[in-house]
Coordinates of C-alpha atoms in Angstrom, one line a residue:
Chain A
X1 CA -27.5 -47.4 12.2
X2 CA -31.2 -47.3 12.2
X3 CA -32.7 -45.5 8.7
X4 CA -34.9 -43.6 11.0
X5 CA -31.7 -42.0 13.0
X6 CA -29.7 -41.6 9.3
X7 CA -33.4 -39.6 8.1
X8 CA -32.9 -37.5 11.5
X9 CA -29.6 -36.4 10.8
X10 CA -29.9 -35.7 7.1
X11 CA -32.5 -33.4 8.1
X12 CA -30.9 -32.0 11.1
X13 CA -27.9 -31.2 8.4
X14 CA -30.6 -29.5 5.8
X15 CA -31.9 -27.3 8.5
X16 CA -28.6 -26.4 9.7
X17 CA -27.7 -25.7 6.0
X18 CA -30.7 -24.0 5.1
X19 CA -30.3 -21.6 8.4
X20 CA -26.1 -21.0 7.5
X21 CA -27.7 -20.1 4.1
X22 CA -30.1 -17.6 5.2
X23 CA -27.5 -15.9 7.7
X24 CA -25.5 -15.3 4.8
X25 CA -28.7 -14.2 2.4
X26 CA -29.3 -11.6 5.3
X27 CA -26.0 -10.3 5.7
X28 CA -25.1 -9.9 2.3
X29 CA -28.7 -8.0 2.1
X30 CA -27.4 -5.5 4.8
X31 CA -24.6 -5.3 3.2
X32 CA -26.3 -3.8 0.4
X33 CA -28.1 -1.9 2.5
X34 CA -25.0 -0.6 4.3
X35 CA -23.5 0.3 0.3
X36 CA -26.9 2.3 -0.5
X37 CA -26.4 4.3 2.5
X38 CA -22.8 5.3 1.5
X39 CA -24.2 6.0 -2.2
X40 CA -27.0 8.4 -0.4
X41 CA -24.5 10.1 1.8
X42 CA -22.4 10.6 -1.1
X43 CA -24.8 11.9 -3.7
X44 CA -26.5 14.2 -0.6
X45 CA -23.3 16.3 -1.2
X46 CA -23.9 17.1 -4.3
X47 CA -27.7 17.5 -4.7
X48 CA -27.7 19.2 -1.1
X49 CA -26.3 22.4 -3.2
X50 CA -29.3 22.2 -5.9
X51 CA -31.7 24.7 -3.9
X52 CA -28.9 27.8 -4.0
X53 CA -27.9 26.8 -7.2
X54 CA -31.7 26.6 -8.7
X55 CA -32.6 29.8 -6.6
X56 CA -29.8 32.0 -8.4
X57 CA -30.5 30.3 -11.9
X58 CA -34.6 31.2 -11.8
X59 CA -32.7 34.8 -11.9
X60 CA -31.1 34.3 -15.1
X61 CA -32.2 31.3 -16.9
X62 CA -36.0 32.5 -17.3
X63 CA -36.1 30.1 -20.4
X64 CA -35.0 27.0 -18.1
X65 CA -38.3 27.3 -16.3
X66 CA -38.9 23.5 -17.4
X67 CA -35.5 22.0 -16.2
X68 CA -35.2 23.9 -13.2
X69 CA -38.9 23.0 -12.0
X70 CA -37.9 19.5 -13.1
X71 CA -34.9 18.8 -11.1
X72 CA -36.9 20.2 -8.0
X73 CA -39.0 18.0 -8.2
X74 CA -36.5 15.1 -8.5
X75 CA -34.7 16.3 -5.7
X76 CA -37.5 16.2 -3.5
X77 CA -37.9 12.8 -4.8
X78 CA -34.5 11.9 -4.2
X79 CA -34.4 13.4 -0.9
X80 CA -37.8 11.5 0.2
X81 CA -37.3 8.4 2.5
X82 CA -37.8 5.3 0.7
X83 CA -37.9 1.4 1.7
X84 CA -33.8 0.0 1.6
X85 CA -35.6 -3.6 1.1
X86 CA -37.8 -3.3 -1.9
X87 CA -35.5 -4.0 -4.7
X88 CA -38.3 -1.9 -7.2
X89 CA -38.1 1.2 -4.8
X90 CA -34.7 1.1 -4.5
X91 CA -34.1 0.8 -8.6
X92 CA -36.7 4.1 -8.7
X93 CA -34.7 5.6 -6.3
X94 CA -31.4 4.6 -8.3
X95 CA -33.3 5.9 -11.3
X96 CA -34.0 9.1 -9.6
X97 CA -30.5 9.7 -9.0
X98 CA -29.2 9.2 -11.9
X99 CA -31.9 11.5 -13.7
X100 CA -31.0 14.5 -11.3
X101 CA -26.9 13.7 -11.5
X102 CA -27.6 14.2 -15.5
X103 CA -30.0 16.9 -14.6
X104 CA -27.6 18.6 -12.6
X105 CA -24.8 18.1 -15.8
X106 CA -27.1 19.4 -18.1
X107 CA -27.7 22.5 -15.8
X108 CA -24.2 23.7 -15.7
X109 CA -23.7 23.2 -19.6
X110 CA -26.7 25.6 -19.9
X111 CA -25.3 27.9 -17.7
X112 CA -22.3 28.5 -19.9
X113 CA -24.4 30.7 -21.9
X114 CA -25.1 32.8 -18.7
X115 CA -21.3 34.2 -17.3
X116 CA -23.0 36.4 -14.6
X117 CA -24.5 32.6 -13.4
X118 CA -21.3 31.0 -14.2
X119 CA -19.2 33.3 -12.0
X120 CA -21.6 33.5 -9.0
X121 CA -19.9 32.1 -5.8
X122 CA -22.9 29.3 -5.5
X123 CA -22.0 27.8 -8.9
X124 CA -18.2 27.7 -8.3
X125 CA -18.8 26.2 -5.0
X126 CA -21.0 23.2 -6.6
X127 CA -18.5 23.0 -9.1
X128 CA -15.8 22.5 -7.0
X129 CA -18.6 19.7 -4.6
X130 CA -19.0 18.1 -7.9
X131 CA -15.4 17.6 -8.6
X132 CA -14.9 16.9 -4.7
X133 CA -17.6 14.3 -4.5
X134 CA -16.8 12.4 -8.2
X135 CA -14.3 10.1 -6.9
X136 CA -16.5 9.2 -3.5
X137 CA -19.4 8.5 -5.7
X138 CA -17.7 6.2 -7.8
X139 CA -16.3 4.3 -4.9
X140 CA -19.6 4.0 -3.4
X141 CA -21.4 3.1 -6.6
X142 CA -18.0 0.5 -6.7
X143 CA -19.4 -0.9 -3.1
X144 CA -23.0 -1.3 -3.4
X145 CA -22.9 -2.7 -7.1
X146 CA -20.4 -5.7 -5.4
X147 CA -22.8 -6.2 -2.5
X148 CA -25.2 -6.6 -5.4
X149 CA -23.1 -9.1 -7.1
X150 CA -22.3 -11.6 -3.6
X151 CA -26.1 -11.1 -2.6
X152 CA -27.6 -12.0 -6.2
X153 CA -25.6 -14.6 -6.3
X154 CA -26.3 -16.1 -3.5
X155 CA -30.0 -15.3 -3.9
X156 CA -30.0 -16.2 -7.7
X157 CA -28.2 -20.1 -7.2
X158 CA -29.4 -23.1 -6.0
X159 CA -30.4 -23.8 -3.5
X160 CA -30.3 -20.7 -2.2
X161 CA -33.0 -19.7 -4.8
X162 CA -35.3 -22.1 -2.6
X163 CA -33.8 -19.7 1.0
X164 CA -34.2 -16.9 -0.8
X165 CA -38.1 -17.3 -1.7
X166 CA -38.9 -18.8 1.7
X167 CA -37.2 -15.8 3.8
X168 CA -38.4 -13.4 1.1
X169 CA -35.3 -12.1 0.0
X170 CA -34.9 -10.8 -3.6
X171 CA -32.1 -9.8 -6.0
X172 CA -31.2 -6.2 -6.4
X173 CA -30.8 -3.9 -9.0
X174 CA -27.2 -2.6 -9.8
X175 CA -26.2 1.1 -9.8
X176 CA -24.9 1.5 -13.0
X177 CA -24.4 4.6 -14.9
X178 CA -26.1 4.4 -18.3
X179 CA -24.2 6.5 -21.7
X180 CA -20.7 6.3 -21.9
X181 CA -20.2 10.2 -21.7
X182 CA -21.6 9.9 -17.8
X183 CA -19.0 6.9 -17.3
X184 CA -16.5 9.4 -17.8
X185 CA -15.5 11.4 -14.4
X186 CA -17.4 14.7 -14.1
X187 CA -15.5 17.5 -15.4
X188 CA -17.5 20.8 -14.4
X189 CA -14.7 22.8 -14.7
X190 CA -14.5 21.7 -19.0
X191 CA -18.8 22.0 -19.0
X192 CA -18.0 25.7 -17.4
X193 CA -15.4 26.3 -20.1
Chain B
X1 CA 19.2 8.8 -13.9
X2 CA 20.0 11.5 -16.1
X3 CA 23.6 13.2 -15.1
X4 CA 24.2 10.2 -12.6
X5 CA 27.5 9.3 -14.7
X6 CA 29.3 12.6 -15.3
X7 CA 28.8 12.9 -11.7
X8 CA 30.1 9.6 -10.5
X9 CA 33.3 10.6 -13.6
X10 CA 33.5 13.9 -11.2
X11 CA 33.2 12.9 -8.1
X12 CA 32.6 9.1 -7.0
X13 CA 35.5 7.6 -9.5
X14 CA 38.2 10.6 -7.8
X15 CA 36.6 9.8 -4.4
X16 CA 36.9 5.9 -4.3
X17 CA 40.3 6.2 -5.8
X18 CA 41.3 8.4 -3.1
X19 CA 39.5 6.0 -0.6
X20 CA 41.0 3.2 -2.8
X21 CA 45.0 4.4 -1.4
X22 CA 43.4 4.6 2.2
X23 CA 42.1 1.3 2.4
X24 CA 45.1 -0.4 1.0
X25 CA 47.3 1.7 3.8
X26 CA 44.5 0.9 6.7
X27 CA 44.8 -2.9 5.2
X28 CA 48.3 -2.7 5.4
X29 CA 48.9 -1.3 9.0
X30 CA 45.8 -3.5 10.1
X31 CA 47.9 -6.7 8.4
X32 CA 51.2 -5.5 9.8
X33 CA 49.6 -5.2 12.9
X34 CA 48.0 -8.7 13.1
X35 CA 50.2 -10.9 11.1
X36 CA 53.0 -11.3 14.2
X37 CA 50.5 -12.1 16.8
X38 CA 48.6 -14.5 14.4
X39 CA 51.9 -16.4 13.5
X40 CA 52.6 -16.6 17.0
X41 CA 49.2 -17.6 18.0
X42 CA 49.3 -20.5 14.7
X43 CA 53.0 -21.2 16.3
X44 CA 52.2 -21.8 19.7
X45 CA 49.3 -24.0 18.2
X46 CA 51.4 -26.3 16.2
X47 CA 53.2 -26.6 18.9
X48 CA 51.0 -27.6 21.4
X49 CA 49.6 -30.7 19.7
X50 CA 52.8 -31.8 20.5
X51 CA 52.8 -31.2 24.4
X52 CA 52.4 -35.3 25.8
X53 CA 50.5 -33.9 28.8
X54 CA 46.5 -33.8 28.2
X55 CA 46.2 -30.8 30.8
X56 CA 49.1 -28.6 29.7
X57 CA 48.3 -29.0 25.8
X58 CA 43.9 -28.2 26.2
X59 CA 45.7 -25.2 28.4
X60 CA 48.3 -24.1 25.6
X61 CA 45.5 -24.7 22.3
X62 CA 43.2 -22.3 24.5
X63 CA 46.2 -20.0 24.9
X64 CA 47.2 -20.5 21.1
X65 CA 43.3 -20.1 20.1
X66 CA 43.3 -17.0 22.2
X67 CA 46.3 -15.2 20.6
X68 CA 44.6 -15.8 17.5
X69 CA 41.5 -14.0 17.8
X70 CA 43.3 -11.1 19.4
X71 CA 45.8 -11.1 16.5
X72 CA 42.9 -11.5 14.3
X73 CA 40.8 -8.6 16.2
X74 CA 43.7 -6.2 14.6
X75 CA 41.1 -5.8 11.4
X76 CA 38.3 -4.1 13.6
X77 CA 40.2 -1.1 12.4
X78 CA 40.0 -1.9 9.0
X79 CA 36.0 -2.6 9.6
X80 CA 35.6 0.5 11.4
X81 CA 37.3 2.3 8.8
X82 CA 35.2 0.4 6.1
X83 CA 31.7 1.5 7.7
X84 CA 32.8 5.1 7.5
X85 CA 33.8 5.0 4.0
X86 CA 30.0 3.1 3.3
X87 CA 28.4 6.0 4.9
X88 CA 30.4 8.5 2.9
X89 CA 29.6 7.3 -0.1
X90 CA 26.1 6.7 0.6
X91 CA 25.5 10.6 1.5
X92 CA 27.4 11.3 -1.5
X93 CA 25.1 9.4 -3.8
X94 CA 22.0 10.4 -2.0
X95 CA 23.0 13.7 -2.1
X96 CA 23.7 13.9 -6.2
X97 CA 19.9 12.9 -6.2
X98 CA 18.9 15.6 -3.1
X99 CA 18.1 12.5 -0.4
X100 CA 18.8 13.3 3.3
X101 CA 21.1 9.9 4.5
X102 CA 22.0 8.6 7.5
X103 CA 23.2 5.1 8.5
X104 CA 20.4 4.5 11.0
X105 CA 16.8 5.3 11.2
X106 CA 15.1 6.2 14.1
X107 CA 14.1 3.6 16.3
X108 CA 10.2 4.2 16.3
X109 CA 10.2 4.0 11.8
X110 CA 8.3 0.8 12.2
X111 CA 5.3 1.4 14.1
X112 CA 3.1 2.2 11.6
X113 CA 4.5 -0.4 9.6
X114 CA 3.3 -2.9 12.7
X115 CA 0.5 -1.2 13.5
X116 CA -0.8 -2.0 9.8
X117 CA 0.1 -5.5 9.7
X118 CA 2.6 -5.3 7.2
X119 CA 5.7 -7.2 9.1
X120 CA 5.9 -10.5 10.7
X121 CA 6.2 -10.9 13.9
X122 CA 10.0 -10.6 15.1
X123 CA 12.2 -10.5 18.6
X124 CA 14.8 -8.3 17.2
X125 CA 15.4 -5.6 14.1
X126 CA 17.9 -3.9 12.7
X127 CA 17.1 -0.4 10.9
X128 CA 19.7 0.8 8.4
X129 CA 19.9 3.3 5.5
X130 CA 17.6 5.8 6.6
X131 CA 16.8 7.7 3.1
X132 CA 14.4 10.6 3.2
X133 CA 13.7 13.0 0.5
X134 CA 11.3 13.5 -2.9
X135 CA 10.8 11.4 -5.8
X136 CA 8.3 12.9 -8.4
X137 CA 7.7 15.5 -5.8
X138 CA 6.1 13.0 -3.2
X139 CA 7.8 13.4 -0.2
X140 CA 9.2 10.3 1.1
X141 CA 11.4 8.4 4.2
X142 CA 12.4 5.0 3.8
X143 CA 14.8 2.8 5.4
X144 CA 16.3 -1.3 5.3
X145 CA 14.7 -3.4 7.7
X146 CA 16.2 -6.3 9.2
X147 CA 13.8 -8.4 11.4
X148 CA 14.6 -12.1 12.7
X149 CA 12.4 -14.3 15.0
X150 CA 13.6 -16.1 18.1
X151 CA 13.2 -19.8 17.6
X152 CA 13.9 -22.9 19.5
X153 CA 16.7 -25.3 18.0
X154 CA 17.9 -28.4 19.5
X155 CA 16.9 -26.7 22.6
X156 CA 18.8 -23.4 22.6
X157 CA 18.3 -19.9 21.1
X158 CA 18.5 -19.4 18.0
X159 CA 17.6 -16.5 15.1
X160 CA 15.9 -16.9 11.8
X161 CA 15.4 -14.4 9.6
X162 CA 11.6 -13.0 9.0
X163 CA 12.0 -10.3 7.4
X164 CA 14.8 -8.2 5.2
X165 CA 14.0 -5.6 2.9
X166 CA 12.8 -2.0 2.5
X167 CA 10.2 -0.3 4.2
X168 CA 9.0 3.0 2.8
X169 CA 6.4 5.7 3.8
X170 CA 5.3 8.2 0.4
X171 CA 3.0 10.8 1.7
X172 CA 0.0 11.7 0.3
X173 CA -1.5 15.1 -0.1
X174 CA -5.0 14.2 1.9
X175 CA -5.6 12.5 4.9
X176 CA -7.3 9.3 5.1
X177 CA -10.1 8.6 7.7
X178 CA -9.7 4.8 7.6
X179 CA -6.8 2.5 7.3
X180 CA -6.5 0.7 4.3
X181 CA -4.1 -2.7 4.3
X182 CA -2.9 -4.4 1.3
X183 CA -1.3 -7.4 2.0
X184 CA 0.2 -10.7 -0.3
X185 CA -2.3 -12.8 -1.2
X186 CA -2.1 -16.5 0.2
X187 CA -3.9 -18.3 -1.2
X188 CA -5.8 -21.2 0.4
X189 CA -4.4 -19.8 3.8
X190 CA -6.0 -16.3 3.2
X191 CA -8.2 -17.1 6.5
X192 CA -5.4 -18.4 8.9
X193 CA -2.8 -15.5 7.6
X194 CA -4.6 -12.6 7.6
X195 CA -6.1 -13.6 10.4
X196 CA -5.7 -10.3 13.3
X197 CA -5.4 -8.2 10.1
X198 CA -7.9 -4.9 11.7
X199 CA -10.6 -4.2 9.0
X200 CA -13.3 -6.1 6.6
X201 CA -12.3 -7.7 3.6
X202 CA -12.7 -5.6 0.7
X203 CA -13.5 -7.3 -2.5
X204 CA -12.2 -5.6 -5.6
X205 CA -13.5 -6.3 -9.6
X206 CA -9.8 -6.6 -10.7
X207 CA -8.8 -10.4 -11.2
X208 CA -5.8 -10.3 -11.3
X209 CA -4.8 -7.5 -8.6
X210 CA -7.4 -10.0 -6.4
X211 CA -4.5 -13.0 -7.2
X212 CA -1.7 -10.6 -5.8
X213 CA -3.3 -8.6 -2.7
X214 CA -6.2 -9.3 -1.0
X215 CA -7.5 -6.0 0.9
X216 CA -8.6 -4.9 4.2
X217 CA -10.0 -1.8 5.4
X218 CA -11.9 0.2 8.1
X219 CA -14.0 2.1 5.2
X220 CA -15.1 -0.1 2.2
X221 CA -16.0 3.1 0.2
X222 CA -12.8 5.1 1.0
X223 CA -10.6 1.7 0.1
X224 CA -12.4 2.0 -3.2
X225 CA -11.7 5.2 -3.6
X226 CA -8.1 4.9 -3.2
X227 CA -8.4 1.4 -5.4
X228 CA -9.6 3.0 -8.3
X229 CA -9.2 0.3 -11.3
X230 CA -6.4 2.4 -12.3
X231 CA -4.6 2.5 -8.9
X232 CA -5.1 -1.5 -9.1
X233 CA -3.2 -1.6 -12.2
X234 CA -0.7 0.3 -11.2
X235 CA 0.3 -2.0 -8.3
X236 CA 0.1 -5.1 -10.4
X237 CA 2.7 -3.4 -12.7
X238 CA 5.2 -2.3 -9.4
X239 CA 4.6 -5.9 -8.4
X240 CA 6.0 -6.9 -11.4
X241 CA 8.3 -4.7 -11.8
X242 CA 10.3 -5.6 -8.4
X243 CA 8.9 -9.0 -8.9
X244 CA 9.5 -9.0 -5.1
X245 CA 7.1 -9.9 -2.1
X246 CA 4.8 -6.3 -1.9
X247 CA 2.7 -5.2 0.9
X248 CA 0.8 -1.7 1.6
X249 CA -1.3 0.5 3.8
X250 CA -2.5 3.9 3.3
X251 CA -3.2 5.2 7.2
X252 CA -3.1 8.7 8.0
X253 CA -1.2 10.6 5.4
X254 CA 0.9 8.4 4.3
X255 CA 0.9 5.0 1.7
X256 CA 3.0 2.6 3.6
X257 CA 4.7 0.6 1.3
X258 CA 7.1 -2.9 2.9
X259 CA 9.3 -5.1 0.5
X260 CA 10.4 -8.3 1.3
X261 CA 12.9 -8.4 -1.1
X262 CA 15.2 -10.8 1.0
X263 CA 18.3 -9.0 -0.1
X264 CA 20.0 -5.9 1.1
X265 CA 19.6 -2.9 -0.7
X266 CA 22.2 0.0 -1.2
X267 CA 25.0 -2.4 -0.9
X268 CA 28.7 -1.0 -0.1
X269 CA 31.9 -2.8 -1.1
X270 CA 33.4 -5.1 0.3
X271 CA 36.6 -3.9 2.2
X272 CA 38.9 -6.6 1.5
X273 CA 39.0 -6.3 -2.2
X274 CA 39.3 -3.5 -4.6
X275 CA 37.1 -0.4 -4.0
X276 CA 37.0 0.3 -7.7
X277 CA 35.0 -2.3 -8.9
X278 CA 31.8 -0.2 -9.9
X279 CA 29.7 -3.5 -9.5
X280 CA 28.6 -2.3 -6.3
X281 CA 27.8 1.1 -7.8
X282 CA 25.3 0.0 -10.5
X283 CA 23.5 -2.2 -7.9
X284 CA 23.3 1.3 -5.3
X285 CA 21.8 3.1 -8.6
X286 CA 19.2 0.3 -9.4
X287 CA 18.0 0.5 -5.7
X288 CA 17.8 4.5 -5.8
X289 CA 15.8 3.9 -9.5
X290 CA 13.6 1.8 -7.4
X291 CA 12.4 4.3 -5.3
X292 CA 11.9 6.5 -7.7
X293 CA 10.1 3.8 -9.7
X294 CA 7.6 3.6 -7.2
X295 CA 6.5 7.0 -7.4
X296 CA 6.7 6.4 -10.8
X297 CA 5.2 3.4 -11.4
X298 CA 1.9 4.4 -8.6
X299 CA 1.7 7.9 -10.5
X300 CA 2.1 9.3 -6.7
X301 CA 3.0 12.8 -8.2
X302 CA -0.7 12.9 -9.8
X303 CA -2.8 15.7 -8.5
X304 CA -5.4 13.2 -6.5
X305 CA -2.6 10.9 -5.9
X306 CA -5.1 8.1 -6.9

């Protein structure tokens, strides 16, 4: 066999390699995708109550001015659209959530100090969404931090390191939740009392 | 199994000695019965090998052989009365621990079980001990399947056995919008035997629930949130437990649990010997503690059942 053929086919092997590689680069990026979706749908539920909740709290809580103005304002940040394949976006938007989830915890330990807020139908109903939701969350956060993992892998090891630059694909952050106290399920019901 | 032996003092020990007297008289009649007719059929045998012609001695050892199994078929009584004594004491027991028996389940238990991929393929079953009840408060149905495979030997028919065990429904309180299916890890045939198996992979953080299962399921977020790490745990522990060949779905309402234990479970005595031998008794007990166990053991009485 002629060195020119052998050449031919060693390159018609790394192109075939190189394309099976970025296949899989893309795939596993939509799978990430696909996870970040389930982790918006999930964390929709529970920040989709935030308007009542705020709107019944400016009643009462007229010292709160400053955290209820502030998780407004993340919520409308959390609710904005934002670019799935910009790994910085997505870790701001990650960021984001996770400020308004402890947000959102902190607002319901302040409003133990308020029982006509407490008791109000809109609080009880986001107490029991928050309960509702905990598990889903978890299993989404579960999801899209192991599409992570198979996609930074993949994106992180040679050769696909080389794939990865020339097709412009780049490693993701993870979702992961930040003080030990927020690892532990949310229990509204004991922040109530 | 708290109370389980004053009641078998009170009732099983009085009821099997009872049955004990029966089975000796039923023996008796059924030997009385078929002891003539054997003789006479082993009688006429011995003497036909001496017959000189070849077509009058094939024709008496096929007369001889004949009288035989018709002396022998004299014990169908005995059997008959041996399966109703199983079933008696079966509802008995399952009763003492408030489970609905009957001998057979119905005929359409395994569908979900199929549907979920959780059997081998199989040309003929056979469903018995149909148990339904609580354990832990988590309703349940479960029943002994026995599943064999036609095969071709030597070029004729033949049976082999694919599956024998238990296969068990524990209902949940929610219902599932995908379908979830555990099944026994292969190993380096994963791809060829789970191949037909409805669902994507689902990759899970545990090691060592990964060696044991690998996972399958229509909704990779709902999977995790049945699979919590502690739900992982907790089958690696029944696994171990039963040390027996697990596989599960959770479809519907329902966790779908099938057992491969290639044994049968809720064994009965034998009817030939003794029916006092409590042997058989300890082994029906272990088998009711495994039911339980599982509910147990999965924490299926917890208030998310998770």
């Amino acid at each position: 066999m002629q060195a020119s053929t052998i050449l031919l086919i060693l390159l018609g092997l790394a192109i075939a390699g190189g394309y099976a590689w970025y296949v899989s680069l893309i795939t596993r990026r939509n799978e990430v995708r696909e996870a970040m979706g389930s982790i918006d749908v999930q964390l929709r539920k529970r920040f989709d109550l935030l308007p009542n909740i705020v709107a019944l709290a400016q009643k009462f809580m007229t010292h709160e001015r400053e955290l209820l103005e502030g998780l407004t304002a993340l919520r409308a940040k959390v609710a904005a659209p934002y670019a799935k394949d910009d790994p910085a976006v997505v870790a701001a938007h990650l960021e984001a959530s996770r400020a308004l989830e402890t947000g959102m915890m902190r607002l319901f330990a302040v409003a133990e100090n308020y029982p006509e807020l407490r008791s109000a139908e809109t609080v009880t109903r986001a107490q029991a969404t928050f309960e509702e939701v905990e598990g889903n969350i978890a299993a989404a956060r579960r999801f899209y931090n192991s599409a992570v993992t198979r996609l930074n892998n993949a994106v992180e090891i040679f050769p696909g390191s080389i794939v990865a630059r020339i097709a412009n694909v780049q490693p993701f952050p993870f979702y992961e939740v930040e003080d030990a106290a927020a690892r532990e399920p949310v229990s509204v019901s004991k922040l109530m009392g | 199994m708290q109370g389980f032996d004053a009641f078998y003092e009170s009732e099983i020990a009085p009821f099997i000695e009872a049955k004990e007297a029966e089975r000796k008289l039923v023996a008796k009649c059924a030997f009385r019965r078929a002891a003539p007719i054997v003789g006479a059929g082993l009688a006429g045998f011995a003497f036909s090998t001496g017959i000189a012609d070849e077509d009058m001695r094939g024709f008496a050892l096929f007369a001889s052989a004949a009288v035989i199994i018709i002396g022998l078929l004299q014990f169908t009584a005995l059997m008959t009365w041996g399966r109703q004594f199983a079933e008696e004491l079966s509802a008995k027991i399952f009763g003492h621990f408030g489970y609905r028996y009957a001998p057979a389940a119905p005929a359409d238990f395994l569908e979900p079980f199929e549907r979920c991929h959780l059997l081998p393929g199989y040309s003929r079953k056979t469903l018995e001990d149909h148990v339904a009840g609580e354990a832990g408060g988590v309703p349940f149905e479960l029943a002994e399947a026995f599943l064999e495979r036609r095969v071709k030997r030597d070029k004729q028919d033949d049976y082999e056995l694919v599956f024998r065990g238990l296969v068990a429904r524990y209902r949940f309180p929610k219902r599932f919008s995908g379908r979830t299916i555990l099944r026994g890890d292969q190993g380096l045939l994963n791809a060829l035997g789970h191949a037909g198996v409805p669902g994507e992979r689902v990759r899970l953080e545990d090691p060592q629930f990964e060696k044991l299962f690998e996972v399958f399921s229509s909704d990779q977020v709902e999977a995790r949130y049945l699979l919590t790490p502690a739900f992982m745990e907790r089958l690696v522990a029944l696994k171990q437990v039963t040390g027996e060949p697990i596989q599960a779905a959770f479809e519907g309402e329902d966790l779908l649990l099938a057992i491969d234990g290639r044994r049968g479970y809720f064994s009965q005595p034998a009817v030939w010997k003794d029916l006092r031998g409590s042997d058989h008794i300890r082994r029906f007990v272990e088998d009711i503690a495994l039911i339980r166990g599982i509910a147990e053991t999965l924490k299926l009485d917890a208030e998310t059942r998770v």
